[in-house]
Amino acid sequence: MYEGAVQDLIDELGRLPGIGPKSAQRVAFHILEADGEDMKRLADAITTVKEKVKFCAICFNVSEENTCRICQDSRRDPSLLCVVEESKDVMAIERTRSFRGKYHVLGGSINPIAGIGPDQLHIRELLSRLSDDTITEVIVATDPNLEGEATATYLYRMLGSIGIKLTRLASGLPVGGDLEYADDVTLGRAFEGRTVMS
Amino acid sequence: MAGSTFASRSYRDAAIILRTQNLGEADRIITALTSANGLVRAVAKGVRRTSSKFGATVEPFMVADIQFVHGRSLDIVTQATSKNTYGPPIVADYDKYMAASTMAETAERLMDVESDPAFGGAQFRLLHGGYSALARGVHPADVVLNSYLLRALSSAGWAVTWTACVACGKPGAHTGFHPAASGPVCTDCRPPGTRTLDPATVELLHALQHGHWEQTRAFRSDIRHEATNVVISYAQHHLERRLTSLGL
């Protein structure tokens, strides 16, 4: 145990995701040894992000204003809505530059054992957004893992009857990999989602 | 020397993945019920990357042959080969997904209390059968869940005798039920708070506990609903905790 401020810093760093006691100690000592101005910038950045950044009132993406830049952008196609789990998924899709619609961030995925059900996600707000006729297609882009698939199944159950086109991102073999190393679930998905070449 | 050290620290076992939680950048901690080593918590490194070779194999509800290496606090998954891919058919139906989650939560709780390998083996076979039934869709999800819960509790020592009063032994299908009494009670032995069940519910619960699947098809949905409430209150009483997945 260290004394006072150093131990406080280690304890606080240790509460961050993915940082155990050893890593917390290493980061704390890096902060102690680093340039004071650099660490002041880090502290300011943390303070600023907590003061300024909030969630968009429409899509729940992170934003410094009441509505995010994507929701404000009139050049985007309002008829397409991509449903993702987290804000970082919006960034991943934006990097592809192939989607020009809008987003809805659920804030996670359905995980019953962790106590996360539909009521803990922004699904009710999604249904509200679909109540007018502007949106014609909802693209479900939840993670291709079990919780993501379960969330997609639940969304299909909720949205399947309201007449909006509901699509799911394709999944299959990663580009650059060898077929022999593919696991059977992924390979099975690739077969189900095969496309016509001619 | 390094090879022999690795061999002595590693073991291979069939495992059902109960749940996962993210760790660090791309790793996951998996909680698995194994056939011979009980409950194992291990780190599966890099499985959240799309290039992972066994990410899909160590998803919840999958049965896999897994090679583990003993670690300091958590074991490490070094290889995983899929045996039964129950995950995709279960997750395609929301009711099955909720039932499978409750079964996983129950199995983990039971294994936390009782670490005997023979008990673990029995729980493994029971859960394997339950997930297989859910994936094949031969019975409704609530029927499979209730049957699993009653049988899992039976193997843990909390078997219910549906054909006699648990307090005085008077034979008959008694309709009084109190979770703390561990079974049906006659009119003379009813403790305060005893609920009165429909006789058909008692019959259904008996069929569920003994796996008489054909009989379970004959019951109305309200009887199945009452049976579900009985099983849940009984399970939560003996597990000494609320099942999180049931509260959603």
Coordinates of C-alpha atoms in Angstrom, one line a residue:
Chain A
M1 CA 0.0 0.0 0.0
Y2 CA 1.3 3.4 -0.9
E3 CA 0.4 6.6 1.0
G4 CA -2.3 9.2 0.3
A5 CA -2.6 10.6 -3.2
V6 CA -0.6 7.8 -4.9
Q7 CA -2.8 5.1 -3.5
D8 CA -5.9 7.1 -4.3
L9 CA -4.8 7.4 -7.9
I10 CA -4.0 3.7 -8.1
D11 CA -7.5 2.8 -6.7
E12 CA -9.3 5.2 -9.1
L13 CA -7.3 3.8 -12.1
G14 CA -8.0 0.3 -11.0
R15 CA -11.8 0.9 -11.3
L16 CA -11.4 1.6 -15.1
P17 CA -12.4 -1.3 -17.4
G18 CA -9.5 -3.6 -18.4
I19 CA -7.1 -2.1 -15.8
G20 CA -6.1 -4.5 -13.0
P21 CA -4.1 -3.5 -9.9
K22 CA -0.7 -4.0 -11.6
S23 CA -1.7 -1.9 -14.6
A24 CA -3.1 0.7 -12.3
Q25 CA 0.1 0.9 -10.4
R26 CA 2.1 1.1 -13.7
V27 CA -0.1 3.9 -15.1
A28 CA 0.0 5.8 -11.8
F29 CA 3.8 5.8 -11.7
H30 CA 3.9 6.8 -15.4
I31 CA 1.7 9.8 -14.4
L32 CA 4.0 10.7 -11.5
E33 CA 7.1 10.6 -13.7
A34 CA 5.6 12.3 -16.8
D35 CA 5.8 16.0 -17.7
G36 CA 3.4 18.1 -15.6
E37 CA 1.9 19.9 -18.6
D38 CA 1.1 16.6 -20.4
M39 CA -0.7 15.3 -17.3
K40 CA -2.5 18.6 -16.9
R41 CA -3.8 18.3 -20.5
L42 CA -5.0 14.7 -19.7
A43 CA -6.8 15.9 -16.5
D44 CA -8.4 18.8 -18.5
A45 CA -9.5 16.4 -21.3
I46 CA -11.2 14.1 -18.7
T47 CA -12.9 17.1 -17.0
T48 CA -14.1 18.6 -20.4
V49 CA -15.5 15.3 -21.6
K50 CA -17.5 14.9 -18.5
E51 CA -18.8 18.4 -18.6
K52 CA -19.5 18.9 -22.3
V53 CA -20.3 15.5 -23.8
K54 CA -23.8 14.0 -23.5
F55 CA -26.0 11.7 -25.5
C56 CA -27.9 12.9 -28.5
A57 CA -31.6 13.4 -27.7
I58 CA -32.6 11.6 -31.0
C59 CA -30.1 8.7 -31.6
F60 CA -28.2 8.5 -28.2
N61 CA -24.8 8.8 -29.9
V62 CA -22.3 10.8 -28.0
S63 CA -22.5 14.5 -28.8
E64 CA -21.4 17.9 -27.4
E65 CA -24.8 19.4 -28.4
N66 CA -28.4 18.4 -27.8
T67 CA -28.5 16.5 -31.1
C68 CA -25.4 15.0 -32.8
R69 CA -23.9 16.1 -36.1
I70 CA -25.2 13.1 -37.9
C71 CA -28.8 13.7 -36.8
Q72 CA -28.5 17.4 -37.8
D73 CA -27.0 16.6 -41.3
S74 CA -29.8 17.2 -43.8
R75 CA -27.7 15.5 -46.6
R76 CA -28.1 12.1 -44.9
D77 CA -30.8 9.8 -46.1
P78 CA -33.6 9.9 -43.4
S79 CA -35.3 6.8 -44.8
L80 CA -32.4 4.6 -43.7
L81 CA -31.8 3.9 -40.0
C82 CA -28.9 1.7 -38.7
V83 CA -29.4 0.3 -35.2
V84 CA -26.1 -0.3 -33.3
E85 CA -25.2 -1.3 -29.8
E86 CA -22.6 1.4 -28.9
S87 CA -21.4 4.8 -30.1
K88 CA -18.1 3.2 -31.1
D89 CA -20.0 1.1 -33.6
V90 CA -21.2 4.3 -35.3
M91 CA -17.6 5.3 -35.7
A92 CA -16.7 1.9 -37.2
I93 CA -19.5 2.1 -39.8
E94 CA -18.7 5.8 -40.5
R95 CA -15.1 4.7 -41.4
T96 CA -16.5 2.5 -44.2
R97 CA -18.0 5.6 -45.9
S98 CA -20.6 3.3 -47.4
F99 CA -23.6 4.2 -45.2
R100 CA -25.4 7.6 -45.7
G101 CA -28.4 7.1 -43.5
K102 CA -28.9 7.8 -39.8
Y103 CA -28.3 5.8 -36.6
H104 CA -29.9 4.7 -33.4
V105 CA -27.6 3.6 -30.5
L106 CA -29.3 1.1 -28.2
G107 CA -26.8 1.4 -25.4
G108 CA -25.9 -2.3 -25.2
S109 CA -27.4 -5.7 -26.0
I110 CA -29.9 -8.0 -24.3
N111 CA -28.0 -10.0 -21.7
P112 CA -30.4 -11.6 -19.2
I113 CA -27.7 -13.0 -16.9
A114 CA -26.2 -9.5 -16.5
G115 CA -29.7 -8.1 -15.8
I116 CA -29.9 -6.2 -19.1
G117 CA -33.3 -6.6 -20.8
P118 CA -35.1 -4.6 -23.5
D119 CA -36.2 -2.0 -20.9
Q120 CA -32.6 -1.1 -20.1
L121 CA -31.9 -0.3 -23.8
H122 CA -33.2 2.5 -26.0
I123 CA -35.7 0.3 -27.7
R124 CA -38.8 2.3 -26.7
E125 CA -37.2 5.4 -28.2
L126 CA -36.5 3.4 -31.4
L127 CA -40.2 2.5 -31.7
S128 CA -41.1 6.2 -31.2
R129 CA -38.8 7.2 -34.1
L130 CA -40.5 4.6 -36.3
S131 CA -43.9 6.0 -35.6
D132 CA -43.8 8.4 -38.6
D133 CA -43.4 7.3 -42.2
T134 CA -40.0 8.8 -42.9
I135 CA -38.0 5.6 -42.1
T136 CA -38.5 2.8 -44.6
E137 CA -35.6 0.5 -43.7
V138 CA -34.1 -0.4 -40.4
I139 CA -30.6 -2.1 -40.6
V140 CA -29.9 -4.1 -37.5
A141 CA -26.1 -3.8 -37.0
T142 CA -25.8 -5.3 -33.5
D143 CA -22.6 -7.4 -32.8
P144 CA -22.4 -10.8 -34.5
N145 CA -22.2 -12.5 -31.1
L146 CA -24.9 -14.3 -29.1
E147 CA -26.2 -11.2 -27.2
G148 CA -26.2 -9.2 -30.4
E149 CA -28.1 -11.9 -32.3
A150 CA -30.6 -12.1 -29.4
T151 CA -31.1 -8.3 -29.6
A152 CA -31.7 -8.6 -33.3
T153 CA -34.2 -11.4 -32.7
Y154 CA -36.1 -9.2 -30.2
L155 CA -36.1 -6.3 -32.6
Y156 CA -37.5 -8.5 -35.3
R157 CA -40.2 -9.6 -32.9
M158 CA -41.1 -6.0 -32.1
L159 CA -40.7 -4.5 -35.6
G160 CA -41.7 -7.4 -37.8
S161 CA -45.3 -6.6 -37.8
I162 CA -45.2 -2.8 -38.4
G163 CA -44.4 -3.0 -42.1
I164 CA -40.9 -1.5 -42.2
K165 CA -38.2 -3.3 -44.1
L166 CA -35.9 -4.9 -41.5
T167 CA -32.4 -6.0 -42.6
R168 CA -29.5 -7.5 -40.7
L169 CA -25.8 -7.0 -41.6
A170 CA -24.3 -10.0 -43.4
S171 CA -21.8 -12.2 -41.6
G172 CA -19.4 -14.7 -42.9
L173 CA -15.7 -15.2 -43.8
P174 CA -13.2 -12.4 -43.1
V175 CA -11.3 -11.0 -46.1
G176 CA -7.8 -12.3 -46.2
G177 CA -8.4 -15.5 -44.2
D178 CA -8.0 -19.2 -45.2
L179 CA -11.3 -21.2 -45.5
E180 CA -9.8 -24.2 -43.5
Y181 CA -9.4 -22.1 -40.4
A182 CA -13.0 -20.8 -40.4
D183 CA -15.1 -22.0 -37.5
D184 CA -18.2 -24.0 -38.4
V185 CA -20.7 -21.3 -37.2
T186 CA -19.1 -18.6 -39.4
L187 CA -18.7 -21.0 -42.3
G188 CA -22.4 -22.0 -41.9
R189 CA -23.4 -18.3 -42.0
A190 CA -21.3 -17.8 -45.1
F191 CA -23.1 -20.6 -46.8
E192 CA -26.5 -19.2 -45.8
G193 CA -25.6 -15.7 -47.0
R194 CA -23.9 -16.7 -50.3
T195 CA -24.5 -14.4 -53.2
V196 CA -25.3 -15.1 -56.9
M197 CA -22.3 -14.4 -59.1
S198 CA -24.0 -14.3 -62.5
Chain B
M1 CA 11.3 -28.7 -20.6
A2 CA 8.9 -26.0 -21.7
G3 CA 6.7 -28.6 -23.5
S4 CA 6.4 -30.9 -20.5
T5 CA 5.6 -28.0 -18.2
F6 CA 2.8 -27.0 -20.6
A7 CA 1.5 -30.6 -20.8
S8 CA 1.4 -30.9 -17.0
R9 CA -0.5 -27.6 -16.7
S10 CA -3.0 -28.3 -19.5
Y11 CA -6.1 -30.4 -19.6
R12 CA -8.8 -31.0 -22.2
D13 CA -12.5 -31.4 -21.4
A14 CA -16.0 -31.1 -23.0
A15 CA -17.6 -27.9 -21.8
I16 CA -20.8 -25.9 -22.1
I17 CA -20.3 -22.2 -22.2
L18 CA -22.6 -20.6 -19.6
R19 CA -21.7 -17.0 -20.0
T20 CA -19.0 -14.6 -21.1
Q21 CA -17.7 -11.2 -20.1
N22 CA -15.4 -8.9 -21.9
L23 CA -11.8 -8.5 -20.7
G24 CA -9.4 -5.8 -21.9
E25 CA -9.1 -5.0 -25.6
A26 CA -10.2 -8.2 -27.3
D27 CA -10.3 -11.0 -24.7
R28 CA -13.2 -12.6 -22.9
I29 CA -13.6 -14.4 -19.6
I30 CA -15.7 -17.5 -20.2
T31 CA -17.6 -19.4 -17.5
A32 CA -17.9 -23.0 -18.6
L33 CA -19.5 -26.1 -17.1
T34 CA -17.2 -29.0 -17.9
S35 CA -18.0 -32.7 -17.9
A36 CA -15.1 -33.7 -15.5
N37 CA -13.6 -30.6 -14.0
G38 CA -16.7 -28.8 -12.7
L39 CA -17.1 -25.1 -13.2
V40 CA -14.1 -23.5 -15.0
R41 CA -13.5 -19.8 -15.5
A42 CA -10.9 -19.1 -18.2
V43 CA -9.6 -16.3 -20.4
A44 CA -10.2 -16.8 -24.1
K45 CA -7.6 -14.4 -25.7
G46 CA -8.4 -12.3 -28.8
V47 CA -11.8 -13.9 -29.3
R48 CA -13.6 -10.6 -29.9
R49 CA -11.5 -9.9 -33.0
T50 CA -13.2 -10.8 -36.2
S51 CA -10.1 -12.8 -37.2
S52 CA -10.4 -15.1 -34.1
K53 CA -10.3 -18.8 -35.0
F54 CA -12.5 -19.9 -32.1
G55 CA -14.6 -16.9 -31.1
A56 CA -17.9 -18.5 -32.2
T57 CA -17.0 -21.7 -30.4
V58 CA -16.8 -20.1 -27.0
E59 CA -20.1 -18.3 -27.2
P60 CA -22.8 -19.0 -24.6
F61 CA -24.8 -22.3 -25.0
M62 CA -22.2 -23.8 -27.3
V63 CA -20.7 -27.2 -26.4
A64 CA -17.0 -27.5 -27.2
D65 CA -13.9 -29.6 -26.6
I66 CA -11.7 -27.1 -24.9
Q67 CA -8.0 -27.3 -24.1
F68 CA -7.3 -25.2 -20.9
V69 CA -4.0 -24.3 -19.3
H70 CA -4.0 -23.6 -15.5
G71 CA -3.3 -20.0 -14.8
R72 CA -2.7 -18.2 -11.5
S73 CA -6.3 -17.0 -11.0
L74 CA -8.0 -17.9 -14.2
D75 CA -7.3 -20.7 -16.6
I76 CA -6.5 -19.9 -20.3
V77 CA -8.2 -21.4 -23.3
T78 CA -5.6 -22.5 -25.8
Q79 CA -7.8 -24.5 -28.2
A80 CA -11.5 -25.0 -28.8
T81 CA -13.3 -27.3 -31.2
S82 CA -17.1 -27.1 -31.6
K83 CA -19.1 -30.2 -30.7
N84 CA -22.7 -28.9 -30.7
T85 CA -23.7 -25.5 -31.9
Y86 CA -26.8 -24.9 -29.9
G87 CA -26.3 -21.1 -29.8
P88 CA -27.8 -20.1 -33.2
P89 CA -31.1 -22.1 -33.0
I90 CA -31.6 -21.0 -29.4
V91 CA -30.9 -17.3 -30.0
A92 CA -33.2 -17.3 -33.1
D93 CA -36.2 -17.6 -30.7
Y94 CA -36.4 -15.0 -27.9
D95 CA -38.3 -17.3 -25.5
K96 CA -35.6 -20.0 -25.9
Y97 CA -32.9 -17.5 -25.3
M98 CA -34.5 -16.4 -22.0
A99 CA -35.0 -20.0 -20.9
A100 CA -31.4 -20.9 -21.8
S101 CA -30.1 -17.9 -19.9
T102 CA -32.0 -19.0 -16.8
M103 CA -30.7 -22.5 -17.2
A104 CA -27.1 -21.2 -17.4
E105 CA -27.6 -19.0 -14.4
T106 CA -29.0 -21.9 -12.4
A107 CA -26.2 -24.3 -13.4
E108 CA -23.5 -21.7 -12.4
R109 CA -25.2 -21.1 -9.0
L110 CA -25.5 -24.8 -8.3
M111 CA -21.9 -25.4 -9.2
D112 CA -20.7 -22.5 -7.0
V113 CA -22.4 -24.3 -4.0
E114 CA -21.3 -27.9 -4.9
S115 CA -17.9 -28.5 -6.5
D116 CA -17.9 -32.3 -6.5
P117 CA -16.8 -33.6 -10.0
A118 CA -19.5 -36.3 -10.0
F119 CA -22.2 -33.7 -9.4
G120 CA -20.6 -31.5 -12.1
G121 CA -20.8 -34.4 -14.5
A122 CA -24.5 -34.9 -13.8
Q123 CA -25.2 -31.2 -14.2
F124 CA -23.3 -31.2 -17.5
R125 CA -25.4 -34.0 -18.9
L126 CA -28.6 -32.4 -17.7
L127 CA -27.8 -29.0 -19.2
H128 CA -26.5 -30.6 -22.4
G129 CA -29.9 -32.4 -22.8
G130 CA -31.8 -29.2 -21.9
Y131 CA -30.0 -27.1 -24.5
S132 CA -30.4 -29.9 -27.1
A133 CA -34.2 -30.0 -26.5
L134 CA -34.4 -26.2 -26.7
A135 CA -32.3 -26.1 -29.9
R136 CA -34.4 -28.8 -31.6
G137 CA -37.6 -27.1 -30.6
V138 CA -39.4 -30.4 -29.8
H139 CA -41.0 -28.9 -26.6
P140 CA -42.0 -25.3 -25.7
A141 CA -39.2 -23.3 -24.0
D142 CA -41.1 -23.0 -20.7
V143 CA -41.6 -26.8 -20.5
V144 CA -37.9 -27.4 -21.1
L145 CA -36.9 -24.8 -18.5
N146 CA -39.3 -26.0 -15.8
S147 CA -38.2 -29.6 -16.3
Y148 CA -34.5 -28.6 -16.2
L149 CA -35.0 -26.6 -13.0
L150 CA -36.8 -29.4 -11.2
R151 CA -34.3 -32.1 -12.3
A152 CA -31.2 -29.9 -11.6
L153 CA -32.6 -29.2 -8.1
S154 CA -33.4 -32.9 -7.7
S155 CA -29.8 -33.9 -8.5
A156 CA -28.6 -31.2 -5.9
G157 CA -30.7 -33.0 -3.2
W158 CA -33.9 -31.0 -3.5
A159 CA -36.1 -33.5 -5.3
V160 CA -39.8 -33.0 -4.8
T161 CA -42.1 -35.9 -3.9
W162 CA -45.3 -35.1 -5.7
T163 CA -47.2 -38.2 -4.6
A164 CA -47.3 -37.7 -0.8
C165 CA -47.4 -35.0 1.8
V166 CA -43.8 -34.0 2.5
A167 CA -44.6 -33.3 6.2
C168 CA -46.5 -36.4 7.3
G169 CA -46.1 -38.7 4.4
K170 CA -49.8 -39.1 3.7
P171 CA -50.1 -40.5 0.2
G172 CA -51.9 -38.7 -2.6
A173 CA -51.5 -35.8 -5.0
H174 CA -51.9 -32.9 -2.5
T175 CA -52.5 -29.4 -3.9
G176 CA -51.0 -27.4 -1.1
F177 CA -47.5 -26.1 -2.0
H178 CA -45.0 -24.1 0.0
P179 CA -41.4 -23.7 -1.3
A180 CA -39.9 -23.9 2.2
A181 CA -41.7 -27.2 2.9
S182 CA -39.9 -28.6 -0.2
G183 CA -43.0 -30.1 -1.7
P184 CA -46.8 -30.6 -1.6
V185 CA -48.5 -30.6 1.8
C186 CA -51.8 -32.1 3.0
T187 CA -54.6 -29.9 4.5
D188 CA -53.4 -30.9 8.0
C189 CA -49.8 -29.9 7.5
R190 CA -50.2 -26.6 5.6
P191 CA -47.7 -23.9 6.9
P192 CA -48.8 -20.2 6.6
G193 CA -48.4 -18.9 3.1
T194 CA -49.1 -22.2 1.4
R195 CA -50.6 -21.8 -2.1
T196 CA -53.3 -24.1 -3.4
L197 CA -52.6 -25.5 -6.8
D198 CA -54.9 -26.8 -9.5
P199 CA -54.6 -30.7 -9.3
A200 CA -53.6 -30.6 -13.0
T201 CA -50.6 -28.4 -12.1
V202 CA -49.4 -31.0 -9.6
E203 CA -49.8 -33.6 -12.3
L204 CA -47.8 -31.5 -14.8
L205 CA -45.0 -30.8 -12.2
H206 CA -44.7 -34.5 -11.6
A207 CA -44.4 -35.2 -15.3
L208 CA -41.8 -32.4 -15.8
Q209 CA -39.6 -33.7 -13.0
H210 CA -39.6 -37.2 -14.4
G211 CA -39.3 -36.2 -18.0
H212 CA -42.7 -37.6 -19.1
W213 CA -42.7 -35.4 -22.2
E214 CA -45.8 -36.9 -23.9
Q215 CA -47.9 -36.1 -20.8
T216 CA -46.8 -32.4 -20.7
R217 CA -48.4 -31.7 -24.1
A218 CA -51.9 -32.2 -22.7
F219 CA -52.0 -29.3 -20.3
R220 CA -53.6 -25.8 -20.9
S221 CA -51.4 -22.7 -21.0
D222 CA -52.8 -21.4 -17.6
I223 CA -51.7 -24.7 -16.0
R224 CA -48.3 -24.4 -17.5
H225 CA -48.1 -20.8 -16.3
E226 CA -49.0 -21.8 -12.7
A227 CA -46.4 -24.6 -12.9
T228 CA -43.8 -22.1 -14.0
N229 CA -44.6 -19.9 -11.0
V230 CA -44.2 -22.9 -8.6
V231 CA -40.9 -24.0 -10.1
I232 CA -39.4 -20.5 -10.1
S233 CA -40.4 -19.9 -6.4
Y234 CA -39.1 -23.3 -5.5
A235 CA -35.8 -22.8 -7.4
Q236 CA -35.2 -19.3 -6.0
H237 CA -35.9 -20.4 -2.5
H238 CA -33.3 -23.2 -2.6
L239 CA -30.8 -21.3 -4.6
E240 CA -31.1 -18.5 -2.0
R241 CA -31.0 -15.8 -4.6
R242 CA -33.2 -14.2 -7.2
L243 CA -32.5 -15.4 -10.7
T244 CA -31.5 -12.2 -12.6
S245 CA -32.6 -13.5 -16.0
L246 CA -36.2 -14.1 -14.7
G247 CA -36.7 -10.5 -13.7
L248 CA -36.6 -9.1 -17.2

